[in-house]
C-alpha cells in the first residue's frame, strides 16, 4: 500500500511533446471535499482506501495541490460529432495529470475532469457540475463491476464553486483512470490537419505501449486496427446485452482501447425499448439504443479513413467487415447465457429476437426479466413473467419454445441453473432514477446515498442484505427523467 505522496509517475504521453498536448495547471475548486471514492479504483494505484478521507486527497483531486512529478496537459483531438466533422476539439475541461504506474507494472492515466479552462475550451467554462461527475463515477464503476470494459473513476470532489448551467450549480472534479486517453479523434486530428509525422509518432506510441503484440505481426498497423475492431465489437455487444445506452457516440468519445468512455446522458434501459434515445438533444435518434451497433461500425470507418496513411484500403475494409459478425457472435453468446443456455443451437437467435419483439411495447423491465427467469424453475418463472407482456398469447407460444429449449440443455438442478444465470444477470443496475435520488441528496450535502449506491453496484450479481429497494422496478416518474446534456 502506498501513501498519496508515494505515487510513481512516468508521463509517456506528455513526452510526445507540444504537438499533442499543452501544459495547463488545474484551477482549484473552492472548499474541496470528498463526495465519494472507489476503493477498487484506489487499489489500481496501490492506494490504501483510508487515504481518501485525508484532507490532502480532496486538495489533490480538487486542483489545489499537485505532485512534483505530475505534468498536467490538455490533449488535442478532433472528431465526428453527430456525423459531422468538428476540427476544433480537445480537452476543454479535463487535464491528463500524468501516468502513474503501480506495483504490478500497469500504467494508469490520471485525468482530472472539471479542472478549468484550457486552450480547447472554446466557449466553455472548463468546469463539470456535481451531478454529471457523480453520474460518470457511478457508471464507470458499475460497468466495470458488470464486466463491461470502461474507464474507471477514483473519486468525485465536490465544492462551493458556483457553475452556471440551466441554473446555478456547484462545480466538482472527477478523477478518471484509464490505461490511455487516446481517442479515435486523436488520429482524425492529425489526419485532417495533415501532420503525417505526428500521426506516425502517435501510432508508434500506441503500438509500443498499448498493442505491443501487434508489433510482432508482419503489418503492425493492420493488426492493431483489426484488434480495435474486435474490441469495439465485443464492447458494443456487451452494451446491447446489458441495455446500456451511451448517448453520445461521437468519435471523440470513442476510446482507441475499446473501453466505454466519456459519459454524458447515458442510461441503462428500464423497460425494454429498442428505439430508446437517452440523449434529449439527439432529435434524430442517431444514438438510439439499437443504432449503437451500426454507429459503432460507422465510427470505426471514420477511424479507418484517418488510418489510410498506414493501412491499405483493402485491409481496412477487410477488418471493418469483421465488425458485424464478431458483434453478433459475442452478443448471442452473452444472451444465450442470460437465457440460461449452456450450449449453442441454430435457432437461438430467432428465439431471442422473438422475445425482444414481444418485450417491445410491453412494460417489461429488461434487467429484472432475466434475473427473474433464473430465480425459479423455468416453467414457474415464465408463468410469473407472462403478465408483463401485452401479447400474452405470443409470450405463451414463446415460453413453450423456451421450455423445450431448456429441456434440451444438459440436465441439471434448478440450484445450479439459478447460480449460473445469476452470475450473468445483475440484480442491481444503475437506473437513472436511482442515480437521480443519490444526486438530489448529494446536492443538499448528504453523500451517503451516492456512497451506498456505489457499494451496491460494485457487486451487481449478489443479493445484498437490506438493499431490496435498489432491486425494484422504477416508479413511473423514474422512467421518464430528462437527463440534461449540459454537464
Ligand atoms: P463532450 O460532449 O463532453 O464529449 O464534450 C465535447 C467537447 O466539448 C470536448 O472537447 C470537451 O472538452 C468540451 N467541453 C464540454 N463541456 C465543456 C465545458 N464546460 N468547458 C469547456 N469545454 C467543454
Ligand atoms: Mg467528450
mmCIF file of N, CA, C and O in Angstrom, residues 240-289:
data_model
loop_
_atom_site.group_PDB
_atom_site.id
_atom_site.type_symbol
_atom_site.label_atom_id
_atom_site.label_comp_id
_atom_site.label_asym_id
_atom_site.label_seq_id
_atom_site.Cartn_x
_atom_site.Cartn_y
_atom_site.Cartn_z
ATOM 1 N N UNK A 240 -25.211 -3.823 -25.603
ATOM 2 C CA UNK A 240 -26.546 -4.236 -26.066
ATOM 3 C C UNK A 240 -27.103 -5.330 -25.165
ATOM 4 O O UNK A 240 -28.293 -5.349 -24.865
ATOM 5 N N UNK A 241 -26.237 -6.229 -24.730
ATOM 6 C CA UNK A 241 -26.718 -7.345 -23.904
ATOM 7 C C UNK A 241 -27.218 -6.845 -22.547
ATOM 8 O O UNK A 241 -28.165 -7.384 -21.994
ATOM 9 N N UNK A 242 -26.585 -5.796 -22.025
ATOM 10 C CA UNK A 242 -26.973 -5.310 -20.697
ATOM 11 C C UNK A 242 -27.838 -4.052 -20.738
ATOM 12 O O UNK A 242 -28.137 -3.475 -19.693
ATOM 13 N N UNK A 243 -28.222 -3.626 -21.933
ATOM 14 C CA UNK A 243 -29.138 -2.485 -22.019
ATOM 15 C C UNK A 243 -28.489 -1.157 -21.703
ATOM 16 O O UNK A 243 -29.151 -0.252 -21.183
ATOM 17 N N UNK A 244 -27.206 -1.013 -22.036
ATOM 18 C CA UNK A 244 -26.529 0.270 -21.783
ATOM 19 C C UNK A 244 -26.570 1.142 -23.036
ATOM 20 O O UNK A 244 -26.192 0.722 -24.118
ATOM 21 N N UNK A 245 -27.054 2.346 -22.840
ATOM 22 C CA UNK A 245 -27.158 3.303 -23.938
ATOM 23 C C UNK A 245 -26.142 4.414 -23.657
ATOM 24 O O UNK A 245 -26.239 5.090 -22.633
ATOM 25 N N UNK A 246 -25.162 4.588 -24.525
ATOM 26 C CA UNK A 246 -24.091 5.557 -24.275
ATOM 27 C C UNK A 246 -24.570 6.994 -24.451
ATOM 28 O O UNK A 246 -24.260 7.877 -23.650
ATOM 29 N N UNK A 247 -25.306 7.223 -25.528
ATOM 30 C CA UNK A 247 -25.916 8.543 -25.715
ATOM 31 C C UNK A 247 -25.159 9.508 -26.600
ATOM 32 O O UNK A 247 -25.786 10.309 -27.294
ATOM 33 N N UNK A 248 -23.836 9.501 -26.572
ATOM 34 C CA UNK A 248 -23.075 10.462 -27.398
ATOM 35 C C UNK A 248 -21.869 9.758 -28.035
ATOM 36 O O UNK A 248 -20.716 10.051 -27.729
ATOM 37 N N UNK A 249 -22.191 8.850 -28.965
ATOM 38 C CA UNK A 249 -21.113 8.084 -29.586
ATOM 39 C C UNK A 249 -20.409 8.879 -30.691
ATOM 40 O O UNK A 249 -20.303 8.428 -31.832
ATOM 41 N N UNK A 250 -19.957 10.074 -30.359
ATOM 42 C CA UNK A 250 -19.133 10.826 -31.303
ATOM 43 C C UNK A 250 -17.741 10.207 -31.313
ATOM 44 O O UNK A 250 -17.328 9.595 -30.317
ATOM 45 N N UNK A 251 -16.997 10.397 -32.408
ATOM 46 C CA UNK A 251 -15.708 9.686 -32.477
ATOM 47 C C UNK A 251 -14.695 10.238 -31.473
ATOM 48 O O UNK A 251 -13.727 9.566 -31.153
ATOM 49 N N UNK A 252 -14.928 11.448 -30.970
ATOM 50 C CA UNK A 252 -14.033 11.961 -29.920
ATOM 51 C C UNK A 252 -14.348 11.322 -28.571
ATOM 52 O O UNK A 252 -13.588 11.483 -27.617
ATOM 53 N N UNK A 253 -15.471 10.620 -28.484
ATOM 54 C CA UNK A 253 -15.819 9.950 -27.224
ATOM 55 C C UNK A 253 -15.568 8.444 -27.292
ATOM 56 O O UNK A 253 -16.008 7.705 -26.413
ATOM 57 N N UNK A 254 -14.884 8.005 -28.352
ATOM 58 C CA UNK A 254 -14.602 6.574 -28.516
ATOM 59 C C UNK A 254 -13.142 6.318 -28.152
ATOM 60 O O UNK A 254 -12.225 6.883 -28.774
ATOM 61 N N UNK A 255 -12.939 5.461 -27.196
ATOM 62 C CA UNK A 255 -11.567 5.114 -26.788
ATOM 63 C C UNK A 255 -10.929 4.182 -27.808
ATOM 64 O O UNK A 255 -11.564 3.245 -28.281
ATOM 65 N N UNK A 256 -9.670 4.422 -28.095
ATOM 66 C CA UNK A 256 -8.937 3.552 -29.021
ATOM 67 C C UNK A 256 -8.738 2.165 -28.406
ATOM 68 O O UNK A 256 -8.473 1.195 -29.105
ATOM 69 N N UNK A 257 -8.899 2.053 -27.088
ATOM 70 C CA UNK A 257 -8.713 0.764 -26.418
ATOM 71 C C UNK A 257 -9.991 -0.062 -26.378
ATOM 72 O O UNK A 257 -9.996 -1.176 -25.847
ATOM 73 N N UNK A 258 -11.090 0.487 -26.888
ATOM 74 C CA UNK A 258 -12.340 -0.272 -26.873
ATOM 75 C C UNK A 258 -12.967 -0.365 -25.494
ATOM 76 O O UNK A 258 -13.574 -1.376 -25.145
ATOM 77 N N UNK A 259 -12.808 0.702 -24.713
ATOM 78 C CA UNK A 259 -13.471 0.725 -23.405
ATOM 79 C C UNK A 259 -14.552 1.807 -23.434
ATOM 80 O O UNK A 259 -14.466 2.746 -24.221
ATOM 81 N N UNK A 260 -15.571 1.676 -22.592
ATOM 82 C CA UNK A 260 -16.606 2.699 -22.502
ATOM 83 C C UNK A 260 -15.949 3.983 -22.002
ATOM 84 O O UNK A 260 -15.157 3.953 -21.055
ATOM 85 N N UNK A 261 -16.284 5.090 -22.643
ATOM 86 C CA UNK A 261 -15.507 6.298 -22.416
ATOM 87 C C UNK A 261 -16.403 7.515 -22.533
ATOM 88 O O UNK A 261 -17.309 7.532 -23.348
ATOM 89 N N UNK A 262 -16.136 8.536 -21.746
ATOM 90 C CA UNK A 262 -16.799 9.828 -21.843
ATOM 91 C C UNK A 262 -18.312 9.715 -21.640
ATOM 92 O O UNK A 262 -19.084 9.576 -22.575
ATOM 93 N N UNK A 263 -18.690 9.785 -20.385
ATOM 94 C CA UNK A 263 -20.096 9.580 -20.028
ATOM 95 C C UNK A 263 -20.855 10.897 -20.041
ATOM 96 O O UNK A 263 -20.408 11.879 -19.474
ATOM 97 N N UNK A 264 -21.987 10.898 -20.673
ATOM 98 C CA UNK A 264 -22.842 12.089 -20.704
ATOM 99 C C UNK A 264 -24.242 11.674 -20.281
ATOM 100 O O UNK A 264 -24.453 11.167 -19.175
ATOM 101 N N UNK A 265 -25.203 11.818 -21.182
ATOM 102 C CA UNK A 265 -26.597 11.481 -20.820
ATOM 103 C C UNK A 265 -26.905 9.987 -20.992
ATOM 104 O O UNK A 265 -27.982 9.623 -21.437
ATOM 105 N N UNK A 266 -25.963 9.117 -20.642
ATOM 106 C CA UNK A 266 -26.139 7.667 -20.779
ATOM 107 C C UNK A 266 -27.341 7.180 -19.972
ATOM 108 O O UNK A 266 -27.808 7.881 -19.057
ATOM 109 N N UNK A 267 -27.799 5.966 -20.276
ATOM 110 C CA UNK A 267 -28.837 5.347 -19.440
ATOM 111 C C UNK A 267 -28.788 3.834 -19.623
ATOM 112 O O UNK A 267 -28.403 3.349 -20.684
ATOM 113 N N UNK A 268 -29.165 3.129 -18.596
ATOM 114 C CA UNK A 268 -29.483 1.708 -18.743
ATOM 115 C C UNK A 268 -30.980 1.631 -19.010
ATOM 116 O O UNK A 268 -31.753 2.402 -18.433
ATOM 117 N N UNK A 269 -31.383 0.703 -19.863
ATOM 118 C CA UNK A 269 -32.812 0.538 -20.135
ATOM 119 C C UNK A 269 -33.525 0.149 -18.850
ATOM 120 O O UNK A 269 -33.020 -0.675 -18.090
ATOM 121 N N UNK A 270 -34.685 0.743 -18.621
ATOM 122 C CA UNK A 270 -35.587 0.203 -17.606
ATOM 123 C C UNK A 270 -36.482 -0.780 -18.350
ATOM 124 O O UNK A 270 -36.109 -1.921 -18.539
ATOM 125 N N UNK A 271 -37.648 -0.323 -18.870
ATOM 126 C CA UNK A 271 -38.454 -1.189 -19.738
ATOM 127 C C UNK A 271 -37.706 -1.358 -21.055
ATOM 128 O O UNK A 271 -37.096 -0.395 -21.548
ATOM 129 N N UNK A 272 -37.784 -2.523 -21.629
ATOM 130 C CA UNK A 272 -37.069 -2.734 -22.894
ATOM 131 C C UNK A 272 -37.674 -1.857 -23.988
ATOM 132 O O UNK A 272 -38.879 -1.782 -24.169
ATOM 133 N N UNK A 273 -36.809 -1.167 -24.707
ATOM 134 C CA UNK A 273 -37.242 -0.368 -25.850
ATOM 135 C C UNK A 273 -36.055 -0.253 -26.808
ATOM 136 O O UNK A 273 -35.093 0.470 -26.537
ATOM 137 N N UNK A 274 -36.150 -0.963 -27.914
ATOM 138 C CA UNK A 274 -35.036 -0.984 -28.882
ATOM 139 C C UNK A 274 -34.744 0.409 -29.425
ATOM 140 O O UNK A 274 -33.626 0.699 -29.829
ATOM 141 N N UNK A 275 -35.780 1.266 -29.443
ATOM 142 C CA UNK A 275 -35.601 2.586 -30.065
ATOM 143 C C UNK A 275 -35.299 3.681 -29.045
ATOM 144 O O UNK A 275 -35.372 4.870 -29.355
ATOM 145 N N UNK A 276 -34.986 3.276 -27.845
ATOM 146 C CA UNK A 276 -34.781 4.234 -26.761
ATOM 147 C C UNK A 276 -33.673 5.244 -27.102
ATOM 148 O O UNK A 276 -32.596 4.880 -27.564
ATOM 149 N N UNK A 277 -33.974 6.526 -26.858
ATOM 150 C CA UNK A 277 -32.986 7.594 -27.067
ATOM 151 C C UNK A 277 -32.746 8.227 -25.700
ATOM 152 O O UNK A 277 -33.657 8.832 -25.132
ATOM 153 N N UNK A 278 -31.541 8.081 -25.176
ATOM 154 C CA UNK A 278 -31.332 8.617 -23.819
ATOM 155 C C UNK A 278 -30.885 10.072 -23.849
ATOM 156 O O UNK A 278 -30.976 10.765 -22.849
ATOM 157 N N UNK A 279 -30.414 10.531 -25.013
ATOM 158 C CA UNK A 279 -29.895 11.895 -25.102
ATOM 159 C C UNK A 279 -30.975 12.802 -25.689
ATOM 160 O O UNK A 279 -31.342 12.665 -26.854
ATOM 161 N N UNK A 280 -31.452 13.741 -24.879
ATOM 162 C CA UNK A 280 -32.582 14.558 -25.344
ATOM 163 C C UNK A 280 -32.201 15.549 -26.438
ATOM 164 O O UNK A 280 -33.072 16.139 -27.070
ATOM 165 N N UNK A 281 -30.904 15.744 -26.673
ATOM 166 C CA UNK A 281 -30.504 16.617 -27.789
ATOM 167 C C UNK A 281 -30.417 15.816 -29.091
ATOM 168 O O UNK A 281 -30.160 16.377 -30.142
ATOM 169 N N UNK A 282 -30.613 14.519 -29.002
ATOM 170 C CA UNK A 282 -30.460 13.658 -30.178
ATOM 171 C C UNK A 282 -31.810 13.501 -30.887
ATOM 172 O O UNK A 282 -32.444 12.453 -30.829
ATOM 173 N N UNK A 283 -32.218 14.577 -31.590
ATOM 174 C CA UNK A 283 -33.559 14.616 -32.182
ATOM 175 C C UNK A 283 -33.802 13.488 -33.189
ATOM 176 O O UNK A 283 -34.906 12.974 -33.302
ATOM 177 N N UNK A 284 -32.768 13.145 -33.938
ATOM 178 C CA UNK A 284 -32.936 12.145 -34.988
ATOM 179 C C UNK A 284 -32.772 10.717 -34.457
ATOM 180 O O UNK A 284 -32.944 9.766 -35.209
ATOM 181 N N UNK A 285 -32.387 10.581 -33.227
ATOM 182 C CA UNK A 285 -32.161 9.238 -32.682
ATOM 183 C C UNK A 285 -30.936 8.563 -33.276
ATOM 184 O O UNK A 285 -30.853 7.338 -33.328
ATOM 185 N N UNK A 286 -29.968 9.366 -33.695
ATOM 186 C CA UNK A 286 -28.741 8.791 -34.257
ATOM 187 C C UNK A 286 -28.104 7.805 -33.268
ATOM 188 O O UNK A 286 -27.602 6.765 -33.659
ATOM 189 N N UNK A 287 -28.146 8.154 -31.987
ATOM 190 C CA UNK A 287 -27.504 7.298 -30.991
ATOM 191 C C UNK A 287 -28.524 6.531 -30.146
ATOM 192 O O UNK A 287 -28.304 6.283 -28.962
ATOM 193 N N UNK A 288 -29.631 6.164 -30.782
ATOM 194 C CA UNK A 288 -30.628 5.365 -30.060
ATOM 195 C C UNK A 288 -30.022 4.004 -29.705
ATOM 196 O O UNK A 288 -28.988 3.608 -30.262
ATOM 197 N N UNK A 289 -30.697 3.297 -28.812
ATOM 198 C CA UNK A 289 -30.140 2.026 -28.316
ATOM 199 C C UNK A 289 -29.759 1.081 -29.454
ATOM 200 O O UNK A 289 -28.625 0.615 -29.540
#
